[in-house]
Amino acid sequence: MAKIKPSKGAPYARILGVGGYRPTRVVPNEVILERIDSSDEWIRSRSGIETRHWASADETVAAMSIEAAGKAIADAGISAEQIGAVIVSTVSHFKQTPAVATEIADKLGTARAAAFDISAGCAGFGYGLTLAKGMVVEGSAEYVLVIGVERLSDLTDLEDRATAFLFGDGAGAVVVGPSEEPAIGPTVWGSEGDKSETITQTVPWTDYRDGTVAKFPAITQEGQAVFRWAVFEMAKVAQQALDAAGISSDDLDVFIPHQANVRIIDSMVKTLKLPEHVTVARDIRTTGNTSAASIPLAMERLLATGEAKSGDTALVIGFGAGLVYAATVVTLP
C-alpha cells in the first residue's frame, strides 16, 4: 500500500491584515420610523442603534467585498497573487451559482485561488476563520482571504416593527497566514437546529416565485427567545473559548462579539465578568447588525481608532440564524 506524503503547512496561523467597507449612505432611525410605529428612543434603548449603512445599486456584495479585501491585503503586506483561497460568508448574495467568491478572487487578481461561499449567518466569520486556519496549517494555502459581507437591506421588511431597525450593509475581510506562534486559538462552535425557527427567512424563494406569497422574503426573528439564548448560552460558549485558549478574562485586551444588540453585548460582558480594562466593541451603534460582516468591521474600526492595537489578545464570538455559533481567541493584526 502506497503511503501518502503528509501535508506541510505553517506551525500556526494568524490574522495578518484586516479591512472593512461601509456603504456611503448613512440611514438614521428617523428613516426607519417612516414605516413603523415606534420612536428613536425606543430603538436606541432596545438595540443601541443610532444609524446604519444601506448599499446603493452599485455597492453589490462583490463590490463591497473587493473594497474590504483590498484593504486587508494591503494591511497584511502581501499581494493578491499570494492569496491561495477566498472564503466568503454571506446570506444576501442572490445569485445561487456561481459562488460570489469566484468573482471576487478574479477581480482582486489572485492566481486562480480556490474560492467558495459559506452560509453560517452571524457566525459566518468565525466559521470562515476556522477553515482558513486549517488551510494554512495543513498547507493547502499559504494565505487565505476571509470575507464577511451582507446587503441585509435587501432582506429587511421595513414594516416589521421587530426587525426593521436592526439590519445594515457592509463587508469586512481579514487575511490569514503563517505564524511561528499560536495566534488563533481553538474554535468552540456548533449548532442548535431545533431552534432554527427563532431566526429565519419568512418564506422560501419558491413561494415568492410561484405566487404563493406576494411579499418578497425577509428575515424574521423571535426577539425575546434570541435574546435569552444569546445572553445565557453564548456567554457559556465565550467562556469555553477562553478555557480552550488557556487564558482567563483577565488576560484579554479586547472583546469583539457579533454586533447583534447592545443589550446582548452588555449582558455578556457582565456574565463573563470582564475587567474594566477590556475594550468592548459596540460598532452596532452606527453600523447596525451586519451579520457575517459585523466582527471584522468592528475589529477594523477598533484598530483604526486606536481603541485596540496590534498584538492585543481578543475574544471574538459570532452567533445567529441556525442557530449557529463560533468563538475563538485571536491576536489582533
JSON list of N, CA and C in Angstrom, two decimals, residues 11-77:
[
{"chain": "A", "resi": 11, "resn": "PRO", "atom": "N", "xyz": [3.50, 26.17, 11.16]},
{"chain": "A", "resi": 11, "resn": "PRO", "atom": "CA", "xyz": [3.26, 25.65, 12.51]},
{"chain": "A", "resi": 11, "resn": "PRO", "atom": "C", "xyz": [1.93, 26.15, 13.08]},
{"chain": "A", "resi": 12, "resn": "TYR", "atom": "N", "xyz": [1.65, 27.43, 12.83]},
{"chain": "A", "resi": 12, "resn": "TYR", "atom": "CA", "xyz": [0.42, 28.05, 13.32]},
{"chain": "A", "resi": 12, "resn": "TYR", "atom": "C", "xyz": [-0.08, 29.06, 12.28]},
{"chain": "A", "resi": 13, "resn": "ALA", "atom": "N", "xyz": [-1.23, 29.65, 12.57]},
{"chain": "A", "resi": 13, "resn": "ALA", "atom": "CA", "xyz": [-1.79, 30.67, 11.68]},
{"chain": "A", "resi": 13, "resn": "ALA", "atom": "C", "xyz": [-2.17, 31.90, 12.48]},
{"chain": "A", "resi": 14, "resn": "ARG", "atom": "N", "xyz": [-2.24, 33.04, 11.79]},
{"chain": "A", "resi": 14, "resn": "ARG", "atom": "CA", "xyz": [-2.62, 34.28, 12.46]},
{"chain": "A", "resi": 14, "resn": "ARG", "atom": "C", "xyz": [-3.34, 35.20, 11.48]},
{"chain": "A", "resi": 15, "resn": "ILE", "atom": "N", "xyz": [-4.04, 36.18, 12.01]},
{"chain": "A", "resi": 15, "resn": "ILE", "atom": "CA", "xyz": [-4.62, 37.23, 11.19]},
{"chain": "A", "resi": 15, "resn": "ILE", "atom": "C", "xyz": [-3.53, 38.26, 10.91]},
{"chain": "A", "resi": 16, "resn": "LEU", "atom": "N", "xyz": [-3.27, 38.49, 9.64]},
{"chain": "A", "resi": 16, "resn": "LEU", "atom": "CA", "xyz": [-2.18, 39.39, 9.24]},
{"chain": "A", "resi": 16, "resn": "LEU", "atom": "C", "xyz": [-2.66, 40.78, 8.84]},
{"chain": "A", "resi": 17, "resn": "GLY", "atom": "N", "xyz": [-3.91, 40.88, 8.43]},
{"chain": "A", "resi": 17, "resn": "GLY", "atom": "CA", "xyz": [-4.43, 42.17, 7.99]},
{"chain": "A", "resi": 17, "resn": "GLY", "atom": "C", "xyz": [-5.94, 42.18, 8.04]},
{"chain": "A", "resi": 18, "resn": "VAL", "atom": "N", "xyz": [-6.52, 43.36, 8.19]},
{"chain": "A", "resi": 18, "resn": "VAL", "atom": "CA", "xyz": [-7.97, 43.50, 8.26]},
{"chain": "A", "resi": 18, "resn": "VAL", "atom": "C", "xyz": [-8.41, 44.71, 7.45]},
{"chain": "A", "resi": 19, "resn": "GLY", "atom": "N", "xyz": [-9.60, 44.63, 6.84]},
{"chain": "A", "resi": 19, "resn": "GLY", "atom": "CA", "xyz": [-10.14, 45.74, 6.08]},
{"chain": "A", "resi": 19, "resn": "GLY", "atom": "C", "xyz": [-11.65, 45.75, 6.15]},
{"chain": "A", "resi": 20, "resn": "GLY", "atom": "N", "xyz": [-12.24, 46.90, 5.96]},
{"chain": "A", "resi": 20, "resn": "GLY", "atom": "CA", "xyz": [-13.69, 47.00, 6.01]},
{"chain": "A", "resi": 20, "resn": "GLY", "atom": "C", "xyz": [-14.23, 47.97, 4.98]},
{"chain": "A", "resi": 21, "resn": "TYR", "atom": "N", "xyz": [-15.51, 47.81, 4.66]},
{"chain": "A", "resi": 21, "resn": "TYR", "atom": "CA", "xyz": [-16.19, 48.74, 3.76]},
{"chain": "A", "resi": 21, "resn": "TYR", "atom": "C", "xyz": [-17.62, 48.94, 4.25]},
{"chain": "A", "resi": 22, "resn": "ARG", "atom": "N", "xyz": [-17.97, 50.21, 4.45]},
{"chain": "A", "resi": 22, "resn": "ARG", "atom": "CA", "xyz": [-19.34, 50.58, 4.81]},
{"chain": "A", "resi": 22, "resn": "ARG", "atom": "C", "xyz": [-19.93, 51.42, 3.68]},
{"chain": "A", "resi": 23, "resn": "PRO", "atom": "N", "xyz": [-21.13, 51.10, 3.22]},
{"chain": "A", "resi": 23, "resn": "PRO", "atom": "CA", "xyz": [-21.74, 51.89, 2.14]},
{"chain": "A", "resi": 23, "resn": "PRO", "atom": "C", "xyz": [-21.80, 53.37, 2.48]},
{"chain": "A", "resi": 24, "resn": "THR", "atom": "N", "xyz": [-21.84, 54.19, 1.46]},
{"chain": "A", "resi": 24, "resn": "THR", "atom": "CA", "xyz": [-21.77, 55.64, 1.66]},
{"chain": "A", "resi": 24, "resn": "THR", "atom": "C", "xyz": [-23.06, 56.21, 2.27]},
{"chain": "A", "resi": 25, "resn": "ARG", "atom": "N", "xyz": [-24.20, 55.55, 2.04]},
{"chain": "A", "resi": 25, "resn": "ARG", "atom": "CA", "xyz": [-25.45, 56.09, 2.56]},
{"chain": "A", "resi": 25, "resn": "ARG", "atom": "C", "xyz": [-25.61, 55.73, 4.04]},
{"chain": "A", "resi": 26, "resn": "VAL", "atom": "N", "xyz": [-25.75, 56.76, 4.86]},
{"chain": "A", "resi": 26, "resn": "VAL", "atom": "CA", "xyz": [-25.99, 56.58, 6.29]},
{"chain": "A", "resi": 26, "resn": "VAL", "atom": "C", "xyz": [-27.48, 56.80, 6.55]},
{"chain": "A", "resi": 27, "resn": "VAL", "atom": "N", "xyz": [-28.11, 55.82, 7.20]},
{"chain": "A", "resi": 27, "resn": "VAL", "atom": "CA", "xyz": [-29.55, 55.86, 7.43]},
{"chain": "A", "resi": 27, "resn": "VAL", "atom": "C", "xyz": [-29.86, 56.01, 8.92]},
{"chain": "A", "resi": 28, "resn": "PRO", "atom": "N", "xyz": [-30.37, 57.17, 9.33]},
{"chain": "A", "resi": 28, "resn": "PRO", "atom": "CA", "xyz": [-30.71, 57.38, 10.74]},
{"chain": "A", "resi": 28, "resn": "PRO", "atom": "C", "xyz": [-32.03, 56.69, 11.10]},
{"chain": "A", "resi": 29, "resn": "ASN", "atom": "N", "xyz": [-32.30, 56.60, 12.37]},
{"chain": "A", "resi": 29, "resn": "ASN", "atom": "CA", "xyz": [-33.54, 55.97, 12.82]},
{"chain": "A", "resi": 29, "resn": "ASN", "atom": "C", "xyz": [-34.78, 56.66, 12.28]},
{"chain": "A", "resi": 30, "resn": "GLU", "atom": "N", "xyz": [-34.68, 57.95, 12.02]},
{"chain": "A", "resi": 30, "resn": "GLU", "atom": "CA", "xyz": [-35.84, 58.70, 11.53]},
{"chain": "A", "resi": 30, "resn": "GLU", "atom": "C", "xyz": [-36.37, 58.12, 10.23]},
{"chain": "A", "resi": 31, "resn": "VAL", "atom": "N", "xyz": [-35.48, 57.61, 9.38]},
{"chain": "A", "resi": 31, "resn": "VAL", "atom": "CA", "xyz": [-35.92, 57.00, 8.12]},
{"chain": "A", "resi": 31, "resn": "VAL", "atom": "C", "xyz": [-36.70, 55.72, 8.40]},
{"chain": "A", "resi": 32, "resn": "ILE", "atom": "N", "xyz": [-36.24, 54.94, 9.35]},
{"chain": "A", "resi": 32, "resn": "ILE", "atom": "CA", "xyz": [-36.94, 53.70, 9.72]},
{"chain": "A", "resi": 32, "resn": "ILE", "atom": "C", "xyz": [-38.32, 54.01, 10.27]},
{"chain": "A", "resi": 33, "resn": "LEU", "atom": "N", "xyz": [-38.44, 55.10, 11.02]},
{"chain": "A", "resi": 33, "resn": "LEU", "atom": "CA", "xyz": [-39.70, 55.45, 11.68]},
{"chain": "A", "resi": 33, "resn": "LEU", "atom": "C", "xyz": [-40.78, 55.90, 10.70]},
{"chain": "A", "resi": 34, "resn": "GLU", "atom": "N", "xyz": [-40.41, 56.12, 9.44]},
{"chain": "A", "resi": 34, "resn": "GLU", "atom": "CA", "xyz": [-41.40, 56.48, 8.43]},
{"chain": "A", "resi": 34, "resn": "GLU", "atom": "C", "xyz": [-42.34, 55.32, 8.12]},
{"chain": "A", "resi": 35, "resn": "ARG", "atom": "N", "xyz": [-41.89, 54.09, 8.45]},
{"chain": "A", "resi": 35, "resn": "ARG", "atom": "CA", "xyz": [-42.66, 52.89, 8.08]},
{"chain": "A", "resi": 35, "resn": "ARG", "atom": "C", "xyz": [-43.19, 52.10, 9.27]},
{"chain": "A", "resi": 36, "resn": "ILE", "atom": "N", "xyz": [-42.70, 52.40, 10.49]},
{"chain": "A", "resi": 36, "resn": "ILE", "atom": "CA", "xyz": [-43.14, 51.63, 11.66]},
{"chain": "A", "resi": 36, "resn": "ILE", "atom": "C", "xyz": [-43.58, 52.58, 12.77]},
{"chain": "A", "resi": 37, "resn": "ASP", "atom": "N", "xyz": [-44.44, 52.08, 13.63]},
{"chain": "A", "resi": 37, "resn": "ASP", "atom": "CA", "xyz": [-44.92, 52.86, 14.77]},
{"chain": "A", "resi": 37, "resn": "ASP", "atom": "C", "xyz": [-43.96, 52.63, 15.93]},
{"chain": "A", "resi": 38, "resn": "SER", "atom": "N", "xyz": [-43.00, 53.54, 16.08]},
{"chain": "A", "resi": 38, "resn": "SER", "atom": "CA", "xyz": [-42.00, 53.41, 17.12]},
{"chain": "A", "resi": 38, "resn": "SER", "atom": "C", "xyz": [-41.41, 54.78, 17.39]},
{"chain": "A", "resi": 39, "resn": "SER", "atom": "N", "xyz": [-40.25, 54.82, 18.03]},
{"chain": "A", "resi": 39, "resn": "SER", "atom": "CA", "xyz": [-39.59, 56.10, 18.31]},
{"chain": "A", "resi": 39, "resn": "SER", "atom": "C", "xyz": [-38.08, 55.89, 18.32]},
{"chain": "A", "resi": 40, "resn": "ASP", "atom": "N", "xyz": [-37.36, 56.97, 18.12]},
{"chain": "A", "resi": 40, "resn": "ASP", "atom": "CA", "xyz": [-35.91, 56.92, 18.16]},
{"chain": "A", "resi": 40, "resn": "ASP", "atom": "C", "xyz": [-35.43, 56.42, 19.52]},
{"chain": "A", "resi": 41, "resn": "GLU", "atom": "N", "xyz": [-36.06, 56.88, 20.57]},
{"chain": "A", "resi": 41, "resn": "GLU", "atom": "CA", "xyz": [-35.67, 56.47, 21.93]},
{"chain": "A", "resi": 41, "resn": "GLU", "atom": "C", "xyz": [-35.89, 54.98, 22.12]},
{"chain": "A", "resi": 42, "resn": "TRP", "atom": "N", "xyz": [-36.99, 54.45, 21.59]},
{"chain": "A", "resi": 42, "resn": "TRP", "atom": "CA", "xyz": [-37.28, 53.01, 21.74]},
{"chain": "A", "resi": 42, "resn": "TRP", "atom": "C", "xyz": [-36.24, 52.18, 21.00]},
{"chain": "A", "resi": 43, "resn": "ILE", "atom": "N", "xyz": [-35.90, 52.59, 19.78]},
{"chain": "A", "resi": 43, "resn": "ILE", "atom": "CA", "xyz": [-34.91, 51.84, 19.00]},
{"chain": "A", "resi": 43, "resn": "ILE", "atom": "C", "xyz": [-33.55, 51.86, 19.70]},
{"chain": "A", "resi": 44, "resn": "ARG", "atom": "N", "xyz": [-33.14, 53.02, 20.18]},
{"chain": "A", "resi": 44, "resn": "ARG", "atom": "CA", "xyz": [-31.85, 53.12, 20.86]},
{"chain": "A", "resi": 44, "resn": "ARG", "atom": "C", "xyz": [-31.83, 52.30, 22.14]},
{"chain": "A", "resi": 45, "resn": "SER", "atom": "N", "xyz": [-32.91, 52.34, 22.90]},
{"chain": "A", "resi": 45, "resn": "SER", "atom": "CA", "xyz": [-32.93, 51.62, 24.18]},
{"chain": "A", "resi": 45, "resn": "SER", "atom": "C", "xyz": [-33.01, 50.11, 23.96]},
{"chain": "A", "resi": 46, "resn": "ARG", "atom": "N", "xyz": [-33.66, 49.67, 22.90]},
{"chain": "A", "resi": 46, "resn": "ARG", "atom": "CA", "xyz": [-33.82, 48.24, 22.63]},
{"chain": "A", "resi": 46, "resn": "ARG", "atom": "C", "xyz": [-32.59, 47.63, 21.96]},
{"chain": "A", "resi": 47, "resn": "SER", "atom": "N", "xyz": [-31.90, 48.43, 21.13]},
{"chain": "A", "resi": 47, "resn": "SER", "atom": "CA", "xyz": [-30.81, 47.85, 20.34]},
{"chain": "A", "resi": 47, "resn": "SER", "atom": "C", "xyz": [-29.49, 48.59, 20.44]},
{"chain": "A", "resi": 48, "resn": "GLY", "atom": "N", "xyz": [-29.54, 49.87, 20.80]},
{"chain": "A", "resi": 48, "resn": "GLY", "atom": "CA", "xyz": [-28.35, 50.70, 20.81]},
{"chain": "A", "resi": 48, "resn": "GLY", "atom": "C", "xyz": [-28.06, 51.33, 19.47]},
{"chain": "A", "resi": 49, "resn": "ILE", "atom": "N", "xyz": [-28.87, 51.03, 18.45]},
{"chain": "A", "resi": 49, "resn": "ILE", "atom": "CA", "xyz": [-28.60, 51.51, 17.09]},
{"chain": "A", "resi": 49, "resn": "ILE", "atom": "C", "xyz": [-29.07, 52.95, 16.91]},
{"chain": "A", "resi": 50, "resn": "GLU", "atom": "N", "xyz": [-28.16, 53.78, 16.38]},
{"chain": "A", "resi": 50, "resn": "GLU", "atom": "CA", "xyz": [-28.48, 55.17, 16.08]},
{"chain": "A", "resi": 50, "resn": "GLU", "atom": "C", "xyz": [-28.58, 55.37, 14.56]},
{"chain": "A", "resi": 51, "resn": "THR", "atom": "N", "xyz": [-27.64, 54.75, 13.84]},
{"chain": "A", "resi": 51, "resn": "THR", "atom": "CA", "xyz": [-27.63, 54.81, 12.37]},
{"chain": "A", "resi": 51, "resn": "THR", "atom": "C", "xyz": [-27.16, 53.47, 11.83]},
{"chain": "A", "resi": 52, "resn": "ARG", "atom": "N", "xyz": [-27.37, 53.27, 10.54]},
{"chain": "A", "resi": 52, "resn": "ARG", "atom": "CA", "xyz": [-26.83, 52.10, 9.85]},
{"chain": "A", "resi": 52, "resn": "ARG", "atom": "C", "xyz": [-26.53, 52.52, 8.41]},
{"chain": "A", "resi": 53, "resn": "HIS", "atom": "N", "xyz": [-25.78, 51.67, 7.70]},
{"chain": "A", "resi": 53, "resn": "HIS", "atom": "CA", "xyz": [-25.42, 51.96, 6.31]},
{"chain": "A", "resi": 53, "resn": "HIS", "atom": "C", "xyz": [-26.23, 51.05, 5.39]},
{"chain": "A", "resi": 54, "resn": "TRP", "atom": "N", "xyz": [-26.80, 51.63, 4.32]},
{"chain": "A", "resi": 54, "resn": "TRP", "atom": "CA", "xyz": [-27.51, 50.84, 3.31]},
{"chain": "A", "resi": 54, "resn": "TRP", "atom": "C", "xyz": [-26.83, 51.02, 1.97]},
{"chain": "A", "resi": 55, "resn": "ALA", "atom": "N", "xyz": [-26.65, 49.92, 1.26]},
{"chain": "A", "resi": 55, "resn": "ALA", "atom": "CA", "xyz": [-25.93, 49.92, -0.01]},
{"chain": "A", "resi": 55, "resn": "ALA", "atom": "C", "xyz": [-26.78, 50.48, -1.14]},
{"chain": "A", "resi": 56, "resn": "SER", "atom": "N", "xyz": [-26.12, 51.16, -2.05]},
{"chain": "A", "resi": 56, "resn": "SER", "atom": "CA", "xyz": [-26.76, 51.62, -3.28]},
{"chain": "A", "resi": 56, "resn": "SER", "atom": "C", "xyz": [-26.67, 50.50, -4.31]},
{"chain": "A", "resi": 57, "resn": "ALA", "atom": "N", "xyz": [-27.24, 50.74, -5.48]},
{"chain": "A", "resi": 57, "resn": "ALA", "atom": "CA", "xyz": [-27.29, 49.69, -6.51]},
{"chain": "A", "resi": 57, "resn": "ALA", "atom": "C", "xyz": [-25.91, 49.20, -6.91]},
{"chain": "A", "resi": 58, "resn": "ASP", "atom": "N", "xyz": [-24.92, 50.09, -6.96]},
{"chain": "A", "resi": 58, "resn": "ASP", "atom": "CA", "xyz": [-23.59, 49.68, -7.39]},
{"chain": "A", "resi": 58, "resn": "ASP", "atom": "C", "xyz": [-22.73, 49.13, -6.25]},
{"chain": "A", "resi": 59, "resn": "GLU", "atom": "N", "xyz": [-23.21, 49.22, -5.03]},
{"chain": "A", "resi": 59, "resn": "GLU", "atom": "CA", "xyz": [-22.49, 48.65, -3.88]},
{"chain": "A", "resi": 59, "resn": "GLU", "atom": "C", "xyz": [-22.99, 47.23, -3.65]},
{"chain": "A", "resi": 60, "resn": "THR", "atom": "N", "xyz": [-22.63, 46.38, -4.60]},
{"chain": "A", "resi": 60, "resn": "THR", "atom": "CA", "xyz": [-23.07, 44.99, -4.57]},
{"chain": "A", "resi": 60, "resn": "THR", "atom": "C", "xyz": [-22.27, 44.20, -3.54]},
{"chain": "A", "resi": 61, "resn": "VAL", "atom": "N", "xyz": [-22.70, 42.96, -3.30]},
{"chain": "A", "resi": 61, "resn": "VAL", "atom": "CA", "xyz": [-21.96, 42.07, -2.40]},
{"chain": "A", "resi": 61, "resn": "VAL", "atom": "C", "xyz": [-20.52, 41.93, -2.88]},
{"chain": "A", "resi": 62, "resn": "ALA", "atom": "N", "xyz": [-20.34, 41.74, -4.18]},
{"chain": "A", "resi": 62, "resn": "ALA", "atom": "CA", "xyz": [-18.99, 41.59, -4.74]},
{"chain": "A", "resi": 62, "resn": "ALA", "atom": "C", "xyz": [-18.20, 42.89, -4.61]},
{"chain": "A", "resi": 63, "resn": "ALA", "atom": "N", "xyz": [-18.81, 44.01, -4.96]},
{"chain": "A", "resi": 63, "resn": "ALA", "atom": "CA", "xyz": [-18.11, 45.30, -4.94]},
{"chain": "A", "resi": 63, "resn": "ALA", "atom": "C", "xyz": [-17.66, 45.66, -3.53]},
{"chain": "A", "resi": 64, "resn": "MET", "atom": "N", "xyz": [-18.54, 45.49, -2.54]},
{"chain": "A", "resi": 64, "resn": "MET", "atom": "CA", "xyz": [-18.16, 45.80, -1.16]},
{"chain": "A", "resi": 64, "resn": "MET", "atom": "C", "xyz": [-17.06, 44.86, -0.67]},
{"chain": "A", "resi": 65, "resn": "SER", "atom": "N", "xyz": [-17.15, 43.60, -1.06]},
{"chain": "A", "resi": 65, "resn": "SER", "atom": "CA", "xyz": [-16.14, 42.62, -0.67]},
{"chain": "A", "resi": 65, "resn": "SER", "atom": "C", "xyz": [-14.77, 42.98, -1.23]},
{"chain": "A", "resi": 66, "resn": "ILE", "atom": "N", "xyz": [-14.74, 43.37, -2.49]},
{"chain": "A", "resi": 66, "resn": "ILE", "atom": "CA", "xyz": [-13.48, 43.72, -3.14]},
{"chain": "A", "resi": 66, "resn": "ILE", "atom": "C", "xyz": [-12.82, 44.92, -2.46]},
{"chain": "A", "resi": 67, "resn": "GLU", "atom": "N", "xyz": [-13.63, 45.91, -2.08]},
{"chain": "A", "resi": 67, "resn": "GLU", "atom": "CA", "xyz": [-13.09, 47.08, -1.37]},
{"chain": "A", "resi": 67, "resn": "GLU", "atom": "C", "xyz": [-12.49, 46.67, -0.03]},
{"chain": "A", "resi": 68, "resn": "ALA", "atom": "N", "xyz": [-13.23, 45.88, 0.76]},
{"chain": "A", "resi": 68, "resn": "ALA", "atom": "CA", "xyz": [-12.74, 45.45, 2.07]},
{"chain": "A", "resi": 68, "resn": "ALA", "atom": "C", "xyz": [-11.52, 44.55, 1.94]},
{"chain": "A", "resi": 69, "resn": "ALA", "atom": "N", "xyz": [-11.56, 43.65, 0.97]},
{"chain": "A", "resi": 69, "resn": "ALA", "atom": "CA", "xyz": [-10.46, 42.70, 0.76]},
{"chain": "A", "resi": 69, "resn": "ALA", "atom": "C", "xyz": [-9.18, 43.41, 0.34]},
{"chain": "A", "resi": 70, "resn": "GLY", "atom": "N", "xyz": [-9.32, 44.41, -0.53]},
{"chain": "A", "resi": 70, "resn": "GLY", "atom": "CA", "xyz": [-8.14, 45.16, -0.97]},
{"chain": "A", "resi": 70, "resn": "GLY", "atom": "C", "xyz": [-7.43, 45.80, 0.21]},
{"chain": "A", "resi": 71, "resn": "LYS", "atom": "N", "xyz": [-8.21, 46.35, 1.14]},
{"chain": "A", "resi": 71, "resn": "LYS", "atom": "CA", "xyz": [-7.61, 46.97, 2.34]},
{"chain": "A", "resi": 71, "resn": "LYS", "atom": "C", "xyz": [-6.93, 45.92, 3.21]},
{"chain": "A", "resi": 72, "resn": "ALA", "atom": "N", "xyz": [-7.56, 44.75, 3.37]},
{"chain": "A", "resi": 72, "resn": "ALA", "atom": "CA", "xyz": [-6.99, 43.69, 4.20]},
{"chain": "A", "resi": 72, "resn": "ALA", "atom": "C", "xyz": [-5.68, 43.18, 3.61]},
{"chain": "A", "resi": 73, "resn": "ILE", "atom": "N", "xyz": [-5.65, 43.01, 2.29]},
{"chain": "A", "resi": 73, "resn": "ILE", "atom": "CA", "xyz": [-4.44, 42.53, 1.62]},
{"chain": "A", "resi": 73, "resn": "ILE", "atom": "C", "xyz": [-3.31, 43.53, 1.78]},
{"chain": "A", "resi": 74, "resn": "ALA", "atom": "N", "xyz": [-3.63, 44.82, 1.60]},
{"chain": "A", "resi": 74, "resn": "ALA", "atom": "CA", "xyz": [-2.61, 45.86, 1.77]},
{"chain": "A", "resi": 74, "resn": "ALA", "atom": "C", "xyz": [-2.13, 45.90, 3.22]},
{"chain": "A", "resi": 75, "resn": "ASP", "atom": "N", "xyz": [-3.05, 45.75, 4.16]},
{"chain": "A", "resi": 75, "resn": "ASP", "atom": "CA", "xyz": [-2.70, 45.77, 5.58]},
{"chain": "A", "resi": 75, "resn": "ASP", "atom": "C", "xyz": [-1.80, 44.59, 5.94]},
{"chain": "A", "resi": 76, "resn": "ALA", "atom": "N", "xyz": [-2.00, 43.47, 5.26]},
{"chain": "A", "resi": 76, "resn": "ALA", "atom": "CA", "xyz": [-1.18, 42.28, 5.52]},
{"chain": "A", "resi": 76, "resn": "ALA", "atom": "C", "xyz": [0.20, 42.38, 4.88]},
{"chain": "A", "resi": 77, "resn": "GLY", "atom": "N", "xyz": [0.35, 43.32, 3.95]},
{"chain": "A", "resi": 77, "resn": "GLY", "atom": "CA", "xyz": [1.65, 43.50, 3.31]},
{"chain": "A", "resi": 77, "resn": "GLY", "atom": "C", "xyz": [1.99, 42.44, 2.29]}
]
